[in-house]
Coordinates of C-alpha atoms in Angstrom, one line a residue:
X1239 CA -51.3 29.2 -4.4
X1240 CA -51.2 25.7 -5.4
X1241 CA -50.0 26.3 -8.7
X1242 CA -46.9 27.9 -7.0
X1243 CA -46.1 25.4 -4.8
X1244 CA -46.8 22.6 -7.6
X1245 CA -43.0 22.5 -9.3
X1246 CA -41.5 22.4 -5.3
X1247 CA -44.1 19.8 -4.3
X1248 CA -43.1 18.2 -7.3
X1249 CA -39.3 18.4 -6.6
X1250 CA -38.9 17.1 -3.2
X1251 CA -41.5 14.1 -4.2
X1252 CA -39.0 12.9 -6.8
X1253 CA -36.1 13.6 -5.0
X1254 CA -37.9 11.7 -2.1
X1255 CA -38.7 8.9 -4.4
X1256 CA -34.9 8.9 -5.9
X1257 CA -33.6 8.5 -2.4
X1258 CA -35.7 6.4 -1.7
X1259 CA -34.8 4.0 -4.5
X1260 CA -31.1 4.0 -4.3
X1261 CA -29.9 0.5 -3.2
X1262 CA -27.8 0.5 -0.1
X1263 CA -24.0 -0.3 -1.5
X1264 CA -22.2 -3.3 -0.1
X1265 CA -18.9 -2.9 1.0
X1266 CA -15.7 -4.0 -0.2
X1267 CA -13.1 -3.8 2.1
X1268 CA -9.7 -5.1 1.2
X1269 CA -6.3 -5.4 3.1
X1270 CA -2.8 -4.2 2.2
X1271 CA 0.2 -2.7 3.6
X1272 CA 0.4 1.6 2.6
X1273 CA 4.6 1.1 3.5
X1274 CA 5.0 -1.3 0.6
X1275 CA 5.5 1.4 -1.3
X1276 CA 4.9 2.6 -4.7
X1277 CA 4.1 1.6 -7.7
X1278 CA 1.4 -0.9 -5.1
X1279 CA -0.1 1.7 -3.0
X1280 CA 1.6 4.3 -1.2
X1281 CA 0.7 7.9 0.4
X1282 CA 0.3 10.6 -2.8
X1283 CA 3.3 12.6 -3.0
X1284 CA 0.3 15.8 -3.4
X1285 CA -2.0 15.0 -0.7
X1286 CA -0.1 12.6 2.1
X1287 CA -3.6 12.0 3.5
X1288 CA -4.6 9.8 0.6
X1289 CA -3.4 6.4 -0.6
X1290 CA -2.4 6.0 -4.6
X1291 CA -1.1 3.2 -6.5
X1292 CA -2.4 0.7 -9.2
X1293 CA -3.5 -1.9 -6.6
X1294 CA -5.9 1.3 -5.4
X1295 CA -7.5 1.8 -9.0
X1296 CA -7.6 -1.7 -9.1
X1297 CA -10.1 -2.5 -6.8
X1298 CA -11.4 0.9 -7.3
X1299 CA -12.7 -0.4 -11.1
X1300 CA -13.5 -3.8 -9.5
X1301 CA -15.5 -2.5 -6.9
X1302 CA -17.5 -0.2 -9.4
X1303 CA -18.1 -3.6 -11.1
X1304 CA -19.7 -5.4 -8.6
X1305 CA -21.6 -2.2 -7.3
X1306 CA -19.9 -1.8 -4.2
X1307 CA -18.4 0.7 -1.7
X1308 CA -14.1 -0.4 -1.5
X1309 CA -13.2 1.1 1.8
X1310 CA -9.1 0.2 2.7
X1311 CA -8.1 -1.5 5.7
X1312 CA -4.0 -1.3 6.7
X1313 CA -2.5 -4.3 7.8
X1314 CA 1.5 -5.4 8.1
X1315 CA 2.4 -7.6 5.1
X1316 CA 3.4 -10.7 6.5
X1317 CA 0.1 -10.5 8.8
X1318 CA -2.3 -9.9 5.7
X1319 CA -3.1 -13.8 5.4
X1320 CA -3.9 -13.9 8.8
X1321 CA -5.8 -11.1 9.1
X1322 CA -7.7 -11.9 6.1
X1323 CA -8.7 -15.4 7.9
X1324 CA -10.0 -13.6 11.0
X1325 CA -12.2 -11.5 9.2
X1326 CA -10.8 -7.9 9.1
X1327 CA -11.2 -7.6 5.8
X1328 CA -13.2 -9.4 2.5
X1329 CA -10.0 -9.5 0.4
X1330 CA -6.2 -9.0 0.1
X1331 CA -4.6 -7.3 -2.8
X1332 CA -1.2 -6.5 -2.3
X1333 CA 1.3 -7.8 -4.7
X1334 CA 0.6 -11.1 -3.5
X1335 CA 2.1 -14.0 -5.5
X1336 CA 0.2 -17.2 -6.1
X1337 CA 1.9 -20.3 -4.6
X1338 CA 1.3 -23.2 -3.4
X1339 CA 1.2 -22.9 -0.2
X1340 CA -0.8 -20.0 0.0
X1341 CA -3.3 -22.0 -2.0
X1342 CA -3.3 -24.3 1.5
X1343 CA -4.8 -21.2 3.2
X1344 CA -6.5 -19.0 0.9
X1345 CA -8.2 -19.1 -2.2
X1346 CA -7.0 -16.8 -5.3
X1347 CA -8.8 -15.5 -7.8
X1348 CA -7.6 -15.4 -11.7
X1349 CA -4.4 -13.8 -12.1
X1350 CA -4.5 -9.6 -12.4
X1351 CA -1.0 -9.2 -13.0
X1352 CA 1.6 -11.2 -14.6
X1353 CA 5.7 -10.5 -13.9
X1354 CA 8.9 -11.3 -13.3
X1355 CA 12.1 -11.1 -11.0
X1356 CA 14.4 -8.6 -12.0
X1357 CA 18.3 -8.2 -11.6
X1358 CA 19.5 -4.9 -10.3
X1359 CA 23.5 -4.3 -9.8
X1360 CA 25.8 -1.2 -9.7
X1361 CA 25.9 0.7 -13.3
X1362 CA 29.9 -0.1 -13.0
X1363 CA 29.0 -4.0 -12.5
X1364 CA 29.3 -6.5 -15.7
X1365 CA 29.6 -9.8 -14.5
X1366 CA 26.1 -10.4 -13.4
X1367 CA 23.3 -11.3 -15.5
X1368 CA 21.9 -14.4 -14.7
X1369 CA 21.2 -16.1 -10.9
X1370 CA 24.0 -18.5 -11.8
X1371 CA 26.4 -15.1 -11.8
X1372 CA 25.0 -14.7 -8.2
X1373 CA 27.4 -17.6 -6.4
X1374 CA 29.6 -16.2 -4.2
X1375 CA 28.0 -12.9 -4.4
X1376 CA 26.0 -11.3 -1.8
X1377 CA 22.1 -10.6 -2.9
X1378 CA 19.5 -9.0 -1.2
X1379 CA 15.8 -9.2 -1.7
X1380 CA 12.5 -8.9 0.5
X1381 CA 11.6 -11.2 3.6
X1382 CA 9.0 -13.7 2.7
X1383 CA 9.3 -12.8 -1.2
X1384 CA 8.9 -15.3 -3.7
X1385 CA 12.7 -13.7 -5.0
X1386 CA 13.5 -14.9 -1.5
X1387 CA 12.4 -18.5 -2.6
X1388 CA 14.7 -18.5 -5.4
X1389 CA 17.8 -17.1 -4.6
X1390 CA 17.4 -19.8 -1.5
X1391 CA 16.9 -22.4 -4.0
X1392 CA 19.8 -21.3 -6.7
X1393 CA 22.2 -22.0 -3.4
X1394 CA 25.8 -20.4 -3.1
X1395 CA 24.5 -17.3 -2.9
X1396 CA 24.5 -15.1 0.0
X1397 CA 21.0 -14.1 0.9
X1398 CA 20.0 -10.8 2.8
X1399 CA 16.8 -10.2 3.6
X1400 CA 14.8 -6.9 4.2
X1401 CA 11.8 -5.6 5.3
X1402 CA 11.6 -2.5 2.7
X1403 CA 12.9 -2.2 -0.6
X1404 CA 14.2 1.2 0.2
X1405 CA 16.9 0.0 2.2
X1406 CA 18.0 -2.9 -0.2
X1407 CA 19.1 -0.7 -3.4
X1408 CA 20.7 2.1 -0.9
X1409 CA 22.7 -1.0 0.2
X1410 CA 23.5 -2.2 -3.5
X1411 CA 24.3 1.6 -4.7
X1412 CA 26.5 1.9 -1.3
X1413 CA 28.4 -1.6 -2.1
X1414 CA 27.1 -3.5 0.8
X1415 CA 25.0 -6.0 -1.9
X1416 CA 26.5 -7.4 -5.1
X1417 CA 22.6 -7.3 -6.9
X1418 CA 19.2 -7.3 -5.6
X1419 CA 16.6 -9.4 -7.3
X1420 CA 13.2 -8.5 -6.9
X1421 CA 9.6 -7.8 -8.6
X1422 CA 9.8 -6.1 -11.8
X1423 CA 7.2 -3.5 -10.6
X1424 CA 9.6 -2.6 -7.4
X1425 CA 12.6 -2.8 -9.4
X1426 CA 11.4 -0.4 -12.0
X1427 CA 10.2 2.2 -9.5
X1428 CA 13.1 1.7 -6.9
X1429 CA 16.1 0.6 -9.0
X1430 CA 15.5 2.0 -12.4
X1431 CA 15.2 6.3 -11.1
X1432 CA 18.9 5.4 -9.2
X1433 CA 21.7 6.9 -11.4
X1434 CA 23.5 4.8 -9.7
X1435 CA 22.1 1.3 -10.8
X1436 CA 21.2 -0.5 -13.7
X1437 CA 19.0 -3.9 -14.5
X1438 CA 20.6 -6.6 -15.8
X1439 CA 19.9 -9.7 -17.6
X1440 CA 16.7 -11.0 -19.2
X1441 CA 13.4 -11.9 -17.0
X1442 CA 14.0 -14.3 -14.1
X1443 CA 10.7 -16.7 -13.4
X1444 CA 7.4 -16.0 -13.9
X1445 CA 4.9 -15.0 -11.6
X1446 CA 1.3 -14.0 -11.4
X1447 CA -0.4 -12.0 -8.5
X1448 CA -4.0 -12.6 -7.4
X1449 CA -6.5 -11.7 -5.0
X1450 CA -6.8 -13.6 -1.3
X1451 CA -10.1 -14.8 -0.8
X1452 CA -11.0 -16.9 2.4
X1453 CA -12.2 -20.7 1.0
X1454 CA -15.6 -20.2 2.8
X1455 CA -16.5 -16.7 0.2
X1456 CA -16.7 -18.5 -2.6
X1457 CA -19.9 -16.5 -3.9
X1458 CA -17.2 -13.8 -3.6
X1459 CA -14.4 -15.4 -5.5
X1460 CA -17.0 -15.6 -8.6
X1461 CA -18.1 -12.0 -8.5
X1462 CA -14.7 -10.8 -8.3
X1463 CA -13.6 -13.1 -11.1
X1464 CA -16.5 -12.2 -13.4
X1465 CA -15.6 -8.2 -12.4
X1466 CA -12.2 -8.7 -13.6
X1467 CA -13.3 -10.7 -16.9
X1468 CA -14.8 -7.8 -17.6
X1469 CA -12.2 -5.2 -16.5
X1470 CA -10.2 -7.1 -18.9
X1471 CA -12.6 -7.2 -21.8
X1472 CA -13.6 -3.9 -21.4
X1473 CA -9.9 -2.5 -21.6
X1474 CA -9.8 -1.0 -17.8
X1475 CA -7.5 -3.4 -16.6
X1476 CA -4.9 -2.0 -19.4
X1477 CA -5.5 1.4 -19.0
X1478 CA -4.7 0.9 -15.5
X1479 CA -1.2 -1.0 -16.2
X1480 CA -0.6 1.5 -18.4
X1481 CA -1.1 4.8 -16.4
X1482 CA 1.7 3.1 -14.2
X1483 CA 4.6 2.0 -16.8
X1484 CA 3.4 -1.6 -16.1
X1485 CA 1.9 -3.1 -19.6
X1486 CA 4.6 -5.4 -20.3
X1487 CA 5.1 -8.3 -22.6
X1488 CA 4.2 -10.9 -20.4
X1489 CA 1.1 -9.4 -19.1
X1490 CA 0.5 -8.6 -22.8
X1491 CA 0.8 -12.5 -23.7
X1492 CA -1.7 -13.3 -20.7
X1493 CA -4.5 -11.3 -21.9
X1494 CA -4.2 -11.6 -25.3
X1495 CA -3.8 -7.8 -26.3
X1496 CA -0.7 -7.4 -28.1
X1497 CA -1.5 -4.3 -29.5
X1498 CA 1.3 -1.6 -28.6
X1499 CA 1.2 0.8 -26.3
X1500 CA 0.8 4.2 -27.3
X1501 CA -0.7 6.0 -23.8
X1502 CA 1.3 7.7 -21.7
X1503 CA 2.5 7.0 -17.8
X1504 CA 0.9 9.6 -16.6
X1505 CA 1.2 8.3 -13.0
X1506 CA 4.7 6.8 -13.2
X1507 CA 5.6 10.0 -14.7
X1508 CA 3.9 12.0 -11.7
X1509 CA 5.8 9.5 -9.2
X1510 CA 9.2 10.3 -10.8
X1511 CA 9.0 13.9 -10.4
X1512 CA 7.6 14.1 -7.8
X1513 CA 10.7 12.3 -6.0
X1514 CA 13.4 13.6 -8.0
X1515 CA 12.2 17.3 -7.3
X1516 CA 14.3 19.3 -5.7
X1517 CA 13.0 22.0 -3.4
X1518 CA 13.9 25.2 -1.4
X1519 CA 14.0 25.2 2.1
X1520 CA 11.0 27.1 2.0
X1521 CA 9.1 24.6 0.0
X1522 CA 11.0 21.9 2.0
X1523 CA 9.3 23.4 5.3
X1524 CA 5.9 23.1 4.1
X1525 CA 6.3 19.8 2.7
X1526 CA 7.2 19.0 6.0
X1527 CA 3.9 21.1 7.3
X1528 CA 1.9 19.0 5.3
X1529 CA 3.0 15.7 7.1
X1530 CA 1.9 16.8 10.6
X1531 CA -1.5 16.2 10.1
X1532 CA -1.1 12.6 9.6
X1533 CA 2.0 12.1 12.2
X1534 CA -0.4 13.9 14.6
X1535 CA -3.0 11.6 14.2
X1536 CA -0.3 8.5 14.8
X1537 CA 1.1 10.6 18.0
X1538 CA -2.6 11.1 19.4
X1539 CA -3.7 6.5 18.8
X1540 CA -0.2 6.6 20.5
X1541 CA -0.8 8.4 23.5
X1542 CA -4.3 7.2 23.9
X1543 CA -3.4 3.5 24.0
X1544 CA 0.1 4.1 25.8
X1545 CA -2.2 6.4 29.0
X1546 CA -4.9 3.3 29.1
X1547 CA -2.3 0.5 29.1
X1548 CA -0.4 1.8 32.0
X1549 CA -3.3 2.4 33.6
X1550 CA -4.3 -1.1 32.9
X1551 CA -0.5 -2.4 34.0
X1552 CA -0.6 0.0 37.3
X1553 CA -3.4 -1.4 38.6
X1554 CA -2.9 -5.3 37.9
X1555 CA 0.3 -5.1 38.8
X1556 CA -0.7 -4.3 42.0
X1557 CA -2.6 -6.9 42.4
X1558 CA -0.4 -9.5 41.2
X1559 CA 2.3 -8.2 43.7
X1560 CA 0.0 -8.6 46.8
X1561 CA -1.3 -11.6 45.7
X1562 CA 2.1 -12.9 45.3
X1563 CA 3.3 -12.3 48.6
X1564 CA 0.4 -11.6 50.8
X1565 CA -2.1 -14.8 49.7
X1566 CA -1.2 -18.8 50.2
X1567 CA -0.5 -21.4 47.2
X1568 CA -1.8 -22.1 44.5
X1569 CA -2.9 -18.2 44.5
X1570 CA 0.8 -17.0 44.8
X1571 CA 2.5 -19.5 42.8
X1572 CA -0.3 -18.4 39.5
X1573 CA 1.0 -15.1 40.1
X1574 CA 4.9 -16.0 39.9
X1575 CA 3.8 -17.4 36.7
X1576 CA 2.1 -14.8 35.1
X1577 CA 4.9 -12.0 36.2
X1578 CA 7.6 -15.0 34.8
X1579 CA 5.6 -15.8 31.7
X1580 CA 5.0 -12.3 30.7
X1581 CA 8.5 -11.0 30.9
X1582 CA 10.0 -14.3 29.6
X1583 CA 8.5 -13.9 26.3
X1584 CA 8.5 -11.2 23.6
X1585 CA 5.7 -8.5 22.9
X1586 CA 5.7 -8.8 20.1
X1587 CA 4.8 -12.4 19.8
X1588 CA 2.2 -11.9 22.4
X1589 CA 0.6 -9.4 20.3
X1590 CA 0.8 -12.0 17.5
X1591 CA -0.9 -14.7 19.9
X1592 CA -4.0 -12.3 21.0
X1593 CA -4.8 -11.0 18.0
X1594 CA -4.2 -14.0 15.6
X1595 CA -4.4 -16.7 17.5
X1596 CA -7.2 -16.1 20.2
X1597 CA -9.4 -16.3 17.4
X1598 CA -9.2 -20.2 17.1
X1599 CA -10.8 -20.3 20.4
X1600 CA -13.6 -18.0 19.3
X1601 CA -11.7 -14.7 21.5
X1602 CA -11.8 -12.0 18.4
X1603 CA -11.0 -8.8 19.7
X1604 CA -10.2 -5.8 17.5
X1605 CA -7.0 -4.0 16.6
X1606 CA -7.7 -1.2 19.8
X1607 CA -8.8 -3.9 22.3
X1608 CA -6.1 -6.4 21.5
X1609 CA -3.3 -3.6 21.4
X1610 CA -4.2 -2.7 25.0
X1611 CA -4.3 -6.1 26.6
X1612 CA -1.1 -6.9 24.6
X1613 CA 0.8 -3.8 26.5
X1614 CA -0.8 -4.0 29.6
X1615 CA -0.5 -7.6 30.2
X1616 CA 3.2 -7.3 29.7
X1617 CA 3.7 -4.1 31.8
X1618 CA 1.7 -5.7 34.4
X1619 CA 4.3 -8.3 35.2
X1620 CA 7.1 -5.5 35.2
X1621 CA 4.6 -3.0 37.9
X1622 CA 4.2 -6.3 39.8
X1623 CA 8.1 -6.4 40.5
X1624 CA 8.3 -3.1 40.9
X1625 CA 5.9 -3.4 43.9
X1626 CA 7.1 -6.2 45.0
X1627 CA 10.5 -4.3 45.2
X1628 CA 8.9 -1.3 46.7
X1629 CA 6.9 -3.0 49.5
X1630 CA 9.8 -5.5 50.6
X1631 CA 11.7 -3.0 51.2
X1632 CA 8.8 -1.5 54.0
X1633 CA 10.8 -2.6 57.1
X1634 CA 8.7 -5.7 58.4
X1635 CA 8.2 -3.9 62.0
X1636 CA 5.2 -1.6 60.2
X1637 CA 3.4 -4.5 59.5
X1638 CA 4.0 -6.4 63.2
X1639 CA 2.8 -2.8 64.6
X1640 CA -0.4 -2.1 62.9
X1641 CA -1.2 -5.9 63.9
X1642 CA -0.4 -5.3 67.4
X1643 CA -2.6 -2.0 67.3
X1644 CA -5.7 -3.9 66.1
X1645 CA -5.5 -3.4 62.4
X1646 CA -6.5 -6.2 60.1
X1647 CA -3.7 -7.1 57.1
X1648 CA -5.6 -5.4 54.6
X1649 CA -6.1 -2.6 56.4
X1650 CA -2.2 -2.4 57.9
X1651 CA -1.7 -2.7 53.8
X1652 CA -4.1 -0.3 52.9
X1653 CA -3.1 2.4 55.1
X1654 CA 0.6 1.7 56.2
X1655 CA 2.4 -0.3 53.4
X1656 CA 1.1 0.2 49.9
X1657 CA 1.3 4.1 50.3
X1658 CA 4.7 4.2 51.1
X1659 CA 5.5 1.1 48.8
X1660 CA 4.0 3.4 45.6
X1661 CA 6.0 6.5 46.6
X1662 CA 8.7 4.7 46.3
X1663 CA 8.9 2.8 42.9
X1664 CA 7.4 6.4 41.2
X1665 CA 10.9 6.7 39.2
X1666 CA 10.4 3.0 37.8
X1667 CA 7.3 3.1 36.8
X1668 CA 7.5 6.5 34.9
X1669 CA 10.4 4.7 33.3
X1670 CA 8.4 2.1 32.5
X1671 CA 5.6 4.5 31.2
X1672 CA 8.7 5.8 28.9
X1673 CA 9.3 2.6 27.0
X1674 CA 5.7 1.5 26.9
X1675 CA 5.5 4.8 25.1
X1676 CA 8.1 3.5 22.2
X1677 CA 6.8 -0.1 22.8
X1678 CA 3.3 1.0 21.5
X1679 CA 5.2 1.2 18.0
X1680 CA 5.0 -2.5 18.0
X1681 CA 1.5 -2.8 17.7
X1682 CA 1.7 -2.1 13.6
X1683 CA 1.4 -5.5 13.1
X1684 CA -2.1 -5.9 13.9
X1685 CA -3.1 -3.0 12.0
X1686 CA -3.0 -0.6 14.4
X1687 CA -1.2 2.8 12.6
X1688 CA 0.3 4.8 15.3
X1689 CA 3.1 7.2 15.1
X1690 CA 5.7 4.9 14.2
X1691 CA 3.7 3.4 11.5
X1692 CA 2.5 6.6 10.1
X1693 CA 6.3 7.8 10.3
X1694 CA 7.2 4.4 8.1
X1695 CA 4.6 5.1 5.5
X1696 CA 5.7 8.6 4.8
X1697 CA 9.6 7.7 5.2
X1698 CA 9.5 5.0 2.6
X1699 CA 7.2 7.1 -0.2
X1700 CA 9.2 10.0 0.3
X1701 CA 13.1 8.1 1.0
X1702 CA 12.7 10.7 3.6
X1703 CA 14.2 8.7 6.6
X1704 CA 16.2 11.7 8.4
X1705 CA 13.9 14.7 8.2
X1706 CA 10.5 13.1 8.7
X1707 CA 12.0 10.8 11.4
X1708 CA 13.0 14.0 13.2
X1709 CA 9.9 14.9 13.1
X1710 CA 8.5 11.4 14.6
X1711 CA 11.4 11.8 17.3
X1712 CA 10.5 15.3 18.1
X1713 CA 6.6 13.7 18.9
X1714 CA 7.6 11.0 21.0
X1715 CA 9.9 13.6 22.8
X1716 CA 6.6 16.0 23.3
X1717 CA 4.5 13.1 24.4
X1718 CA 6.7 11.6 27.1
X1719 CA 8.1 15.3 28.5
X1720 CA 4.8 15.8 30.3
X1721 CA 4.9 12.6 31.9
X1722 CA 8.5 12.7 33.3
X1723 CA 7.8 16.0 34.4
X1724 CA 4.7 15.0 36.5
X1725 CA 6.1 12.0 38.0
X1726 CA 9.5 14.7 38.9
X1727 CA 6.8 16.7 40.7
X1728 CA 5.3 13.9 42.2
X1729 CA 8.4 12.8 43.4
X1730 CA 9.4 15.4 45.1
X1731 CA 5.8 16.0 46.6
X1732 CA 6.3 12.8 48.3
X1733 CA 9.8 12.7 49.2
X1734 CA 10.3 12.3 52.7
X1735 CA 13.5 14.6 53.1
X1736 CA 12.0 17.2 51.3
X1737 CA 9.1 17.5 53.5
X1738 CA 9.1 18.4 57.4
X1739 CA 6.7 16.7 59.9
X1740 CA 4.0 19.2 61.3
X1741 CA 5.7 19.5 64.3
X1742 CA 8.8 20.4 62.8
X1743 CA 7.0 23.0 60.8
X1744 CA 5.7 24.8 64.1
X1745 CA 8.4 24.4 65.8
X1746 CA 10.4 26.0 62.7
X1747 CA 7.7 28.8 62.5
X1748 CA 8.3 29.0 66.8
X1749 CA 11.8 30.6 66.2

């Protein structure tokens, strides 16, 4: 009997002891921005669920180097510095050039990727090949880009900024934009494929992208140095550069390997057809199947934090209406200026200010948290007027009557004023509940990826701005309906006109 059980015994002790010895991997978790785009990191054309790009196999190789877990964190662009300082994430890699003053902030580690800006015009266009050709002309390029820098510097040249690259070389093939200078790795995956478009002109700058560090990790700064020493030794980091069309000259030159490329770009090749495929309807309408999983998940974060914020604004606003005109100075004077700060100020800076900048003061709250104070601070000020509307308009004789009939003033509020007050301003504040809804979209920024941020990710892989957006539209539509229709019901429930007093109702059933 023991003899039988031996090789079983024998099994589960070593895969005990094998469990038991495998070291607990750290975590790498590093910040970019999926709508960048390709060839950076971008949604797979395949699976939509997933994020691809060479920045991914990056710091999938470094993390396999330093024996760690890398787990991806989204974050806007322009907020990734900040939000590497606060701690949401170990690193940044995102195309990320290394200048100066970014030096100020963060620290870099060794280059990973050396390019260039490149010249894009229309295939019909001849005279430009150089940034001196650009005077007089009109150029566009990315917000906050080191391109940005230097057409700014060059001077006589019309600079338009954009948030996506998309959008720039539509405008250049459409004739809006003279050229568009930017990265080489954009301009070969978003300029290049265009029939329309051509480079032109040799290399413009140099420029060398590296990995954001905070200054306080610099035990991490030397392991991912020494991990990408020896990606680069080992001949992973070419192999990567490769499988996306990216081994160029320069990047040659840095590393020393000047031996010519013979693998194919599997990947950039993949990316290509993948876009330039053309598709049935039928093929077209599960495409578009295959999207709802992820714009689902955006419309559900959306509803979730859009319910809880106007519960969150309903209530203080209340509060901050009473206390306004029901409770002496300095009490009603604070809340005149929270209802005049709020609405006298942008959301979307106040998003900026509790999410990046409470943090100075030692108040760190996470994407969720900060999202919902954000929205329901502002909305608050908005319900507070809406109140304040609603009970004015109570004629003043309710309030001297419950006095004179022995009620106290919270009560005479309580049970005569608010309840007709709140019946009355139900068709603002389901308006108000509507552009919250749409408001929410603003939250992006502090890495929060809701329906309009899952809807940007998908457009800008797929240059799908019209179907997929219908399908965003057609969400937000779903999500609100419900809502408007309630507070119609609720309306109406509690309309005055529509409702006859009990003795109305008897006397009606009398005759």
């Amino acid at each position: 009997m023991i003899k039988n059980f031996s090789p079983i015994l024998f099994l589960l002790l070593l895969a005990a002891s094998a469990f038991a010895q495998t070291p607990s991997q750290k975590i790498l978790r590093w910040g970019a921005d999926a709508e960048g785009g390709a060839p950076y990191i971008f949604q797979d054309p395949v699976n939509p669920s997933r994020v691809i790009g060479f920045e991914v196999d990056l710091v999938e190789a470094l993390a396999a180097e330093m024996n760690r877990q890398a787990e991806f964190v989204q974050n806007q662009w322009d907020g990734l510095i900040p939000g590497l300082q606060r701690g949401n994430y170990d690193i940044v890699v995102n195309g990320l050039e290394i200048t100066e003053d970014r030096k100020a902030e963060i620290d870099f580690s060794e280059p990973y990727y050396i390019t260039y800006e490149q010249l894009t015009v229309r295939k019909n266009t001849f005279d430009i090949t150089s940034l001196a050709d650009c005077k007089g002309k009109i150029v566009g390029t990315l917000k906050f880009s080191l391109a940005h820098r230097i057409l700014e510097a060059e001077g006589g040249i019309e600079v338009r900024s954009y948030e996506g690259q998309i959008n720039a070389y539509e405008d250049l093939a459409n004739g809006r934009l003279d050229a568009v200078l930017m990265d080489y790795p954009i301009a070969l995956y978003y300029g290049r494929p265009n029939p329309n478009l051509k480079f032109s002109g040799t290399p413009i700058s140099q420029m060398a992208y590296g990995i954001g560090i905070r200054k306080e990790d610099k035990q991490l700064l030397n392991e991912i140095n020494v991990a990408l020493e020896k990606l680069a030794q080992s001949g992973k980091l070419r192999e990567i550069f490769e499988r996306w069309a990216l081994w160029t000259p320069p990047m040659a030159e840095f590393l020393g390997d000047r031996e010519p490329s013979t693998a194919s770009p599997v990947s950039y090749e993949a990316y290509l057809k993948a876009m330039g495929l053309e598709r049935t309807w039928k093929e077209k309408f599960f495409q578009y199947a295959g999207y709802l999983p992820l714009l689902a998940q955006g419309a559900l974060k959306t509803l979730e934090l859009s319910v809880l914020a106007m519960m969150m604004a309903v209530a203080l606003g209340l509060l901050i209406a009473l206390m306004r005109l029901y409770t002496p100075p300095p009490f009603s004077q604070l809340a005149l200026a929270f209802v005049e700060i709020m609405r006298g100020t942008p959301l979307l800076i106040q998003l900026y200010f509790i999410y990046y900048g409470l943090p100075n003061i030692g108040i760190k709250l996470d994407p969720f948290p900060a999202a919902l104070l954000g929205l329901g601070l502002n909305y608050a000020a908005y319900e507070a007027e809406n109140y304040r509307a609603g009970i004015l308009s109570i004629p003043r004789s309710q309030m001297e009557a419950a006095l004179a009939l022995g009620m106290t003033r919270l009560q005479s509020l309580r049970h005569i004023i608010v309840p007709q007050a709140m019946r009355l301003v139900l068709p603002p504040v389901t308006n108000d509940f509507i552009s919250l809804l749409k408001d929410s979209s603003l939250v992006s920024i502090i890495t929060m990826v809701e329906l309009t941020k899952a809807y940007s990710q998908l457009a800008s892989t797929y240059y799908d701005y019209f179907g997929i957006g219908l399908l965003a539209a057609a969400m937000y539509f779903l999500i609100g309906l419900p809502f408007v229709r309630l507070a119609r019901f609720a309306e109406n429930y509690f309309s005055f006109d529509k409702r006859l007093p009990a003795p109305a109702k008897v006397a009606e059933a009398a005759t």
